[in-house]
Amino acid sequence: MRKGLNWVYSIERTILSEKDIQARVQAIAQQIDLDYQDEEYPIILICILKGAFVFCADLIRCLNIPFEVHFMDVSSYNDGTQSSGVVKIEKDISVNITDRRVIIIEDIVDTGLTLAYLKEFLDGRHPRSLAICTLLDKPEARQAEVQVDYSGFQIGNEFVVGYGLDFAQQLRGLPGISILKPEVYQEDEE
Ligand code: PRP
């Protein structure tokens, strides 16, 4: 079992504060409100667990339009810092999305492999529209093409934790987005 990580010794620096994030979350919610203001039926938000749960919780509290929120548990990183490239659906949604307007809520688009897979998977259920909303976008790391409709911040190719994002399932509770000290994950690679 991995030992507990004390954030004080694990973090190199914080790149996005709680305040920076809240301002962007509010701006994204306003844009979504505007884009879906004329909808007769609630839009469907699909929160991709586990990383997106903090972002999604804040985003939904800024939205004014009618919506439903559903959860899908998808995993591709196992316990390391590199995407395994193999996307596994641990828990599917139970709602029927055919002919509905859907937005996937993600914490980060990194290689893009998770979202490329998910987009195709959910498109197969014939939603009326399928948009992607992510808090963080790491364009330098992209291996699969993904069209992102709502993006909070573009970041460099560094391993980040906090605000829902983990390292080995830990550090999700940090209020901002921080860069992990390389020695924390290098210990694993040795
Ligand atoms: C993270 C993140 C995205 C995915 C993005 O999930 O939440 O779903 O990786 O990476 P990609 O663009 O390289 O595919 P992870 O597999 O770490 O699971 P978790 O959200 O449960 O921590």
PDB file of C-alpha atoms and ligand atoms in Angstrom:
ATOM      1  CA  MET A   1       0.000   0.000   0.000  1.00  0.00           C
ATOM      2  CA  ARG A   2       1.221   3.527  -0.849  1.00  0.00           C
ATOM      3  CA  LYS A   3       2.066   5.764   2.104  1.00  0.00           C
ATOM      4  CA  GLY A   4      -0.008   8.921   2.669  1.00  0.00           C
ATOM      5  CA  LEU A   5       1.267  11.976   0.793  1.00  0.00           C
ATOM      6  CA  ASN A   6       1.536  15.193   2.771  1.00  0.00           C
ATOM      7  CA  TRP A   7       0.675  17.953   0.322  1.00  0.00           C
ATOM      8  CA  VAL A   8       3.196  20.355   1.888  1.00  0.00           C
ATOM      9  CA  TYR A   9       6.055  18.083   0.795  1.00  0.00           C
ATOM     10  CA  SER A  10       4.472  16.858  -2.461  1.00  0.00           C
ATOM     11  CA  ILE A  11       3.707  20.117  -4.239  1.00  0.00           C
ATOM     12  CA  GLU A  12       6.242  22.160  -6.209  1.00  0.00           C
ATOM     13  CA  ARG A  13       3.974  25.172  -6.756  1.00  0.00           C
ATOM     14  CA  THR A  14       0.348  26.148  -7.261  1.00  0.00           C
ATOM     15  CA  ILE A  15      -0.414  27.334 -10.801  1.00  0.00           C
ATOM     16  CA  LEU A  16      -4.134  28.087 -10.398  1.00  0.00           C
ATOM     17  CA  SER A  17      -5.611  29.378  -7.171  1.00  0.00           C
ATOM     18  CA  GLU A  18      -9.092  28.659  -5.863  1.00  0.00           C
ATOM     19  CA  LYS A  19     -10.020  32.230  -6.867  1.00  0.00           C
ATOM     20  CA  ASP A  20      -8.697  31.864 -10.447  1.00  0.00           C
ATOM     21  CA  ILE A  21     -10.687  28.656 -10.810  1.00  0.00           C
ATOM     22  CA  GLN A  22     -13.938  30.054  -9.416  1.00  0.00           C
ATOM     23  CA  ALA A  23     -13.811  33.003 -11.817  1.00  0.00           C
ATOM     24  CA  ARG A  24     -13.372  30.686 -14.829  1.00  0.00           C
ATOM     25  CA  VAL A  25     -16.041  28.257 -13.600  1.00  0.00           C
ATOM     26  CA  GLN A  26     -18.505  31.133 -13.388  1.00  0.00           C
ATOM     27  CA  ALA A  27     -17.586  32.340 -16.888  1.00  0.00           C
ATOM     28  CA  ILE A  28     -18.028  28.839 -18.352  1.00  0.00           C
ATOM     29  CA  ALA A  29     -21.417  28.483 -16.624  1.00  0.00           C
ATOM     30  CA  GLN A  30     -22.532  31.813 -18.084  1.00  0.00           C
ATOM     31  CA  GLN A  31     -21.546  30.669 -21.562  1.00  0.00           C
ATOM     32  CA  ILE A  32     -23.415  27.381 -21.146  1.00  0.00           C
ATOM     33  CA  ASP A  33     -26.468  29.263 -19.825  1.00  0.00           C
ATOM     34  CA  LEU A  34     -26.376  31.409 -22.947  1.00  0.00           C
ATOM     35  CA  ASP A  35     -25.825  28.552 -25.402  1.00  0.00           C
ATOM     36  CA  TYR A  36     -28.653  26.405 -24.016  1.00  0.00           C
ATOM     37  CA  GLN A  37     -31.112  29.101 -22.921  1.00  0.00           C
ATOM     38  CA  ASP A  38     -33.831  28.127 -25.405  1.00  0.00           C
ATOM     39  CA  GLU A  39     -33.932  24.419 -24.599  1.00  0.00           C
ATOM     40  CA  GLU A  40     -37.323  22.941 -23.787  1.00  0.00           C
ATOM     41  CA  TYR A  41     -35.870  19.949 -21.920  1.00  0.00           C
ATOM     42  CA  PRO A  42     -33.102  19.865 -19.298  1.00  0.00           C
ATOM     43  CA  ILE A  43     -29.632  19.393 -20.711  1.00  0.00           C
ATOM     44  CA  ILE A  44     -27.746  16.314 -19.540  1.00  0.00           C
ATOM     45  CA  LEU A  45     -24.403  16.815 -17.857  1.00  0.00           C
ATOM     46  CA  ILE A  46     -22.228  13.722 -17.619  1.00  0.00           C
ATOM     47  CA  CYS A  47     -19.610  14.100 -14.918  1.00  0.00           C
ATOM     48  CA  ILE A  48     -16.632  11.839 -15.569  1.00  0.00           C
ATOM     49  CA  LEU A  49     -15.480  10.348 -12.287  1.00  0.00           C
ATOM     50  CA  LYS A  50     -13.488  10.598 -10.442  1.00  0.00           C
ATOM     51  CA  GLY A  51     -11.423  13.670 -11.359  1.00  0.00           C
ATOM     52  CA  ALA A  52     -14.286  15.921 -12.520  1.00  0.00           C
ATOM     53  CA  PHE A  53     -16.438  15.691  -9.396  1.00  0.00           C
ATOM     54  CA  VAL A  54     -15.116  18.906  -7.786  1.00  0.00           C
ATOM     55  CA  PHE A  55     -15.329  20.960 -11.003  1.00  0.00           C
ATOM     56  CA  CYS A  56     -18.803  19.590 -11.731  1.00  0.00           C
ATOM     57  CA  ALA A  57     -20.023  20.364  -8.204  1.00  0.00           C
ATOM     58  CA  ASP A  58     -18.925  23.999  -8.572  1.00  0.00           C
ATOM     59  CA  LEU A  59     -20.137  24.347 -12.166  1.00  0.00           C
ATOM     60  CA  ILE A  60     -23.683  23.145 -11.490  1.00  0.00           C
ATOM     61  CA  ARG A  61     -24.040  25.651  -8.667  1.00  0.00           C
ATOM     62  CA  CYS A  62     -23.344  28.476 -11.148  1.00  0.00           C
ATOM     63  CA  LEU A  63     -25.807  27.276 -13.827  1.00  0.00           C
ATOM     64  CA  ASN A  64     -29.250  28.818 -14.210  1.00  0.00           C
ATOM     65  CA  ILE A  65     -30.644  26.671 -17.030  1.00  0.00           C
ATOM     66  CA  PRO A  66     -32.499  23.400 -16.323  1.00  0.00           C
ATOM     67  CA  PHE A  67     -30.132  20.404 -16.245  1.00  0.00           C
ATOM     68  CA  GLU A  68     -29.724  16.861 -14.996  1.00  0.00           C
ATOM     69  CA  VAL A  69     -26.398  15.553 -13.751  1.00  0.00           C
ATOM     70  CA  HIS A  70     -25.315  11.942 -14.263  1.00  0.00           C
ATOM     71  CA  PHE A  71     -22.082  10.170 -13.476  1.00  0.00           C
ATOM     72  CA  MET A  72     -19.826   7.900 -15.440  1.00  0.00           C
ATOM     73  CA  ASP A  73     -16.683   6.350 -13.967  1.00  0.00           C
ATOM     74  CA  VAL A  74     -13.907   6.060 -16.499  1.00  0.00           C
ATOM     75  CA  SER A  75     -10.285   5.286 -15.874  1.00  0.00           C
ATOM     76  CA  SER A  76      -7.126   5.231 -17.955  1.00  0.00           C
ATOM     77  CA  TYR A  77      -4.253   6.151 -15.659  1.00  0.00           C
ATOM     78  CA  ASN A  78      -4.222   3.363 -13.095  1.00  0.00           C
ATOM     79  CA  ASP A  79      -1.819   4.599 -10.381  1.00  0.00           C
ATOM     80  CA  GLY A  80       0.889   6.285 -12.447  1.00  0.00           C
ATOM     81  CA  THR A  81       1.377   9.625 -14.200  1.00  0.00           C
ATOM     82  CA  GLN A  82       1.201   8.298 -17.787  1.00  0.00           C
ATOM     83  CA  SER A  83      -2.063   7.430 -19.489  1.00  0.00           C
ATOM     84  CA  SER A  84      -2.257   3.697 -20.086  1.00  0.00           C
ATOM     85  CA  GLY A  85      -4.100   4.475 -23.334  1.00  0.00           C
ATOM     86  CA  VAL A  86      -6.668   1.838 -22.466  1.00  0.00           C
ATOM     87  CA  VAL A  87      -9.954   3.432 -21.433  1.00  0.00           C
ATOM     88  CA  LYS A  88     -12.061   1.391 -19.089  1.00  0.00           C
ATOM     89  CA  ILE A  89     -15.686   2.192 -18.261  1.00  0.00           C
ATOM     90  CA  GLU A  90     -16.052   1.273 -14.609  1.00  0.00           C
ATOM     91  CA  LYS A  91     -19.613   2.660 -14.324  1.00  0.00           C
ATOM     92  CA  ASP A  92     -21.928   3.678 -17.138  1.00  0.00           C
ATOM     93  CA  ILE A  93     -24.803   6.183 -16.965  1.00  0.00           C
ATOM     94  CA  SER A  94     -28.303   4.731 -16.720  1.00  0.00           C
ATOM     95  CA  VAL A  95     -30.136   7.653 -18.384  1.00  0.00           C
ATOM     96  CA  ASN A  96     -31.184   7.373 -22.038  1.00  0.00           C
ATOM     97  CA  ILE A  97     -29.404  10.184 -23.918  1.00  0.00           C
ATOM     98  CA  THR A  98     -30.949   9.565 -27.341  1.00  0.00           C
ATOM     99  CA  ASP A  99     -32.139  12.886 -28.777  1.00  0.00           C
ATOM    100  CA  ARG A 100     -30.973  14.802 -25.700  1.00  0.00           C
ATOM    101  CA  ARG A 101     -28.486  17.654 -25.484  1.00  0.00           C
ATOM    102  CA  VAL A 102     -25.467  16.340 -23.609  1.00  0.00           C
ATOM    103  CA  ILE A 103     -22.329  17.929 -22.176  1.00  0.00           C
ATOM    104  CA  ILE A 104     -19.451  15.785 -20.947  1.00  0.00           C
ATOM    105  CA  ILE A 105     -17.788  17.361 -17.898  1.00  0.00           C
ATOM    106  CA  GLU A 106     -14.094  16.510 -17.534  1.00  0.00           C
ATOM    107  CA  ASP A 107     -11.333  17.771 -15.282  1.00  0.00           C
ATOM    108  CA  ILE A 108      -8.544  17.475 -17.867  1.00  0.00           C
ATOM    109  CA  VAL A 109      -7.908  16.637 -21.504  1.00  0.00           C
ATOM    110  CA  ASP A 110      -4.368  15.326 -21.650  1.00  0.00           C
ATOM    111  CA  THR A 111      -3.566  12.809 -24.411  1.00  0.00           C
ATOM    112  CA  GLY A 112      -7.227  13.084 -25.448  1.00  0.00           C
ATOM    113  CA  LEU A 113      -7.530   9.288 -25.526  1.00  0.00           C
ATOM    114  CA  THR A 114     -10.234   9.193 -22.845  1.00  0.00           C
ATOM    115  CA  LEU A 115     -12.449  11.787 -24.519  1.00  0.00           C
ATOM    116  CA  ALA A 116     -11.901  10.492 -28.056  1.00  0.00           C
ATOM    117  CA  TYR A 117     -13.076   7.097 -26.838  1.00  0.00           C
ATOM    118  CA  LEU A 118     -15.965   8.498 -24.777  1.00  0.00           C
ATOM    119  CA  LYS A 119     -17.182  10.775 -27.559  1.00  0.00           C
ATOM    120  CA  GLU A 120     -17.445   7.871 -29.978  1.00  0.00           C
ATOM    121  CA  PHE A 121     -19.016   5.647 -27.328  1.00  0.00           C
ATOM    122  CA  LEU A 122     -21.694   8.212 -26.408  1.00  0.00           C
ATOM    123  CA  ASP A 123     -22.270   9.350 -30.009  1.00  0.00           C
ATOM    124  CA  GLY A 124     -23.336   5.769 -30.657  1.00  0.00           C
ATOM    125  CA  ARG A 125     -26.370   6.473 -28.457  1.00  0.00           C
ATOM    126  CA  HIS A 126     -27.453   9.283 -30.803  1.00  0.00           C
ATOM    127  CA  PRO A 127     -27.712  12.337 -28.559  1.00  0.00           C
ATOM    128  CA  ARG A 128     -29.100  15.482 -30.239  1.00  0.00           C
ATOM    129  CA  SER A 129     -25.771  17.143 -29.469  1.00  0.00           C
ATOM    130  CA  LEU A 130     -22.672  16.158 -27.535  1.00  0.00           C
ATOM    131  CA  ALA A 131     -20.347  18.886 -26.248  1.00  0.00           C
ATOM    132  CA  ILE A 132     -17.187  18.675 -24.174  1.00  0.00           C
ATOM    133  CA  CYS A 133     -16.443  20.896 -21.193  1.00  0.00           C
ATOM    134  CA  THR A 134     -13.100  20.607 -19.427  1.00  0.00           C
ATOM    135  CA  LEU A 135     -11.489  22.624 -16.688  1.00  0.00           C
ATOM    136  CA  LEU A 136      -7.950  21.984 -17.940  1.00  0.00           C
ATOM    137  CA  ASP A 137      -6.561  21.405 -21.405  1.00  0.00           C
ATOM    138  CA  LYS A 138      -3.003  20.228 -22.048  1.00  0.00           C
ATOM    139  CA  PRO A 139      -2.656  20.637 -25.842  1.00  0.00           C
ATOM    140  CA  GLU A 140       1.056  19.652 -25.932  1.00  0.00           C
ATOM    141  CA  ALA A 141       0.253  16.163 -24.709  1.00  0.00           C
ATOM    142  CA  ARG A 142      -2.413  15.405 -27.309  1.00  0.00           C
ATOM    143  CA  GLN A 143      -2.335  12.017 -29.061  1.00  0.00           C
ATOM    144  CA  ALA A 144      -5.948  11.906 -30.232  1.00  0.00           C
ATOM    145  CA  GLU A 145      -7.883  14.767 -31.776  1.00  0.00           C
ATOM    146  CA  VAL A 146     -10.652  16.116 -29.547  1.00  0.00           C
ATOM    147  CA  GLN A 147     -12.872  19.127 -30.103  1.00  0.00           C
ATOM    148  CA  VAL A 148     -13.244  20.928 -26.788  1.00  0.00           C
ATOM    149  CA  ASP A 149     -16.273  23.236 -26.609  1.00  0.00           C
ATOM    150  CA  TYR A 150     -15.720  24.779 -23.159  1.00  0.00           C
ATOM    151  CA  SER A 151     -12.270  25.000 -21.624  1.00  0.00           C
ATOM    152  CA  GLY A 152     -11.184  26.628 -18.369  1.00  0.00           C
ATOM    153  CA  PHE A 153      -7.412  26.869 -18.757  1.00  0.00           C
ATOM    154  CA  GLN A 154      -4.675  25.644 -21.066  1.00  0.00           C
ATOM    155  CA  ILE A 155      -1.688  24.339 -19.122  1.00  0.00           C
ATOM    156  CA  GLY A 156       1.786  23.025 -19.994  1.00  0.00           C
ATOM    157  CA  ASN A 157       2.851  19.408 -20.070  1.00  0.00           C
ATOM    158  CA  GLU A 158       3.291  18.986 -16.318  1.00  0.00           C
ATOM    159  CA  PHE A 159       1.644  16.587 -13.923  1.00  0.00           C
ATOM    160  CA  VAL A 160      -0.961  18.496 -11.915  1.00  0.00           C
ATOM    161  CA  VAL A 161      -2.985  17.625  -8.844  1.00  0.00           C
ATOM    162  CA  GLY A 162      -5.732  19.184  -6.757  1.00  0.00           C
ATOM    163  CA  TYR A 163      -9.318  20.362  -7.305  1.00  0.00           C
ATOM    164  CA  GLY A 164     -10.323  16.758  -8.001  1.00  0.00           C
ATOM    165  CA  LEU A 165      -7.167  15.643  -9.813  1.00  0.00           C
ATOM    166  CA  ASP A 166      -5.104  12.989  -8.098  1.00  0.00           C
ATOM    167  CA  PHE A 167      -1.744  11.361  -7.882  1.00  0.00           C
ATOM    168  CA  ALA A 168      -2.246   7.704  -6.988  1.00  0.00           C
ATOM    169  CA  GLN A 169      -5.770   8.572  -5.726  1.00  0.00           C
ATOM    170  CA  GLN A 170      -4.441  11.189  -3.297  1.00  0.00           C
ATOM    171  CA  LEU A 171      -4.315  15.016  -3.206  1.00  0.00           C
ATOM    172  CA  ARG A 172      -7.755  15.495  -4.839  1.00  0.00           C
ATOM    173  CA  GLY A 173      -8.804  17.841  -2.017  1.00  0.00           C
ATOM    174  CA  LEU A 174      -6.291  20.626  -2.661  1.00  0.00           C
ATOM    175  CA  PRO A 175      -8.314  23.778  -3.384  1.00  0.00           C
ATOM    176  CA  GLY A 176      -6.139  24.938  -6.317  1.00  0.00           C
ATOM    177  CA  ILE A 177      -4.285  23.219  -9.172  1.00  0.00           C
ATOM    178  CA  SER A 178      -0.663  22.453  -8.288  1.00  0.00           C
ATOM    179  CA  ILE A 179       2.352  20.885  -9.929  1.00  0.00           C
ATOM    180  CA  LEU A 180       3.571  17.724  -8.265  1.00  0.00           C
ATOM    181  CA  LYS A 181       7.266  17.558  -7.356  1.00  0.00           C
ATOM    182  CA  PRO A 182       8.929  15.211  -9.875  1.00  0.00           C
ATOM    183  CA  GLU A 183      10.636  13.293  -7.057  1.00  0.00           C
ATOM    184  CA  VAL A 184       7.211  12.202  -5.802  1.00  0.00           C
ATOM    185  CA  TYR A 185       6.422  10.239  -8.953  1.00  0.00           C
ATOM    186  CA  GLN A 186      10.060   9.454  -9.827  1.00  0.00           C
ATOM    187  CA  GLU A 187      10.197   7.319  -6.671  1.00  0.00           C
ATOM    188  CA  ASP A 188       7.720   5.069  -8.491  1.00  0.00           C
ATOM    189  CA  GLU A 189       9.726   4.871 -11.679  1.00  0.00           C
ATOM    190  CA  GLU A 190      12.993   3.823 -10.001  1.00  0.00           C
TER     191      GLU A 190
HETATM  192  C1  PRP B   1      -7.970  11.450 -15.943  1.00  0.00           C
HETATM  193  C2  PRP B   1      -8.948  12.575 -16.216  1.00  0.00           C
HETATM  194  C3  PRP B   1      -9.464  12.259 -17.584  1.00  0.00           C
HETATM  195  C4  PRP B   1      -8.312  11.552 -18.244  1.00  0.00           C
HETATM  196  C5  PRP B   1      -7.646  12.502 -19.202  1.00  0.00           C
HETATM  197  O1  PRP B   1      -8.670  10.354 -15.452  1.00  0.00           O
HETATM  198  O2  PRP B   1      -9.959  12.623 -15.265  1.00  0.00           O
HETATM  199  O3  PRP B   1     -10.596  11.407 -17.528  1.00  0.00           O
HETATM  200  O4  PRP B   1      -7.416  11.169 -17.212  1.00  0.00           O
HETATM  201  O5  PRP B   1      -6.480  11.950 -19.746  1.00  0.00           O
HETATM  202  P1  PRP B   1      -6.283  11.630 -21.282  1.00  0.00           P
HETATM  203  O6  PRP B   1      -6.711  12.846 -22.058  1.00  0.00           O
HETATM  204  O7  PRP B   1      -4.793  11.388 -21.378  1.00  0.00           O
HETATM  205  O8  PRP B   1      -7.057  10.422 -21.650  1.00  0.00           O
HETATM  206  P2  PRP B   1      -7.977   9.125 -14.662  1.00  0.00           P
HETATM  207  O9  PRP B   1      -7.822   7.965 -15.580  1.00  0.00           O
HETATM  208  O10 PRP B   1      -6.731   9.624 -13.992  1.00  0.00           O
HETATM  209  O11 PRP B   1      -9.053   8.722 -13.610  1.00  0.00           O
HETATM  210  P3  PRP B   1      -9.665   9.572 -12.385  1.00  0.00           P
HETATM  211  O12 PRP B   1     -10.406  10.745 -13.001  1.00  0.00           O
HETATM  212  O13 PRP B   1     -10.569   8.606 -11.736  1.00  0.00           O
HETATM  213  O14 PRP B   1      -8.536  10.046 -11.496  1.00  0.00           O
END
